[in-house]
């Protein structure tokens, strides 16, 4: 999902037992940090299956 204005993903999203992937694109750095915290917390609980994907898309401006 593109989330230009999103500031954070709540840690509680990691409590979803079927969650396997969090993929974010074009987000603020603070959103990426919150996703990494979620993954670290899940690792602390022994859940090594949650994967994260963080992408930054470059926008090309044509004059």
Steps between C-alpha positions, in 0.01 A plus 500: 500500500618853439476697818632849451335647811524200731718562805499159670364149486370395843696225675174314561485403134770245584245321720312375193583128505470453122709805408794393283604816314500876547585674172531878490595739220572872480473555875664722752802363681302482825259250339789273404631524856162398642486200264848393612391529865203274426729242341748517790220458753370199310850349493515546878183287522651233274308597186762498227244469219398866483677661205523868422553675171590865477525663159565852392384581152683771315276741325613621162395852411497572131516870411 
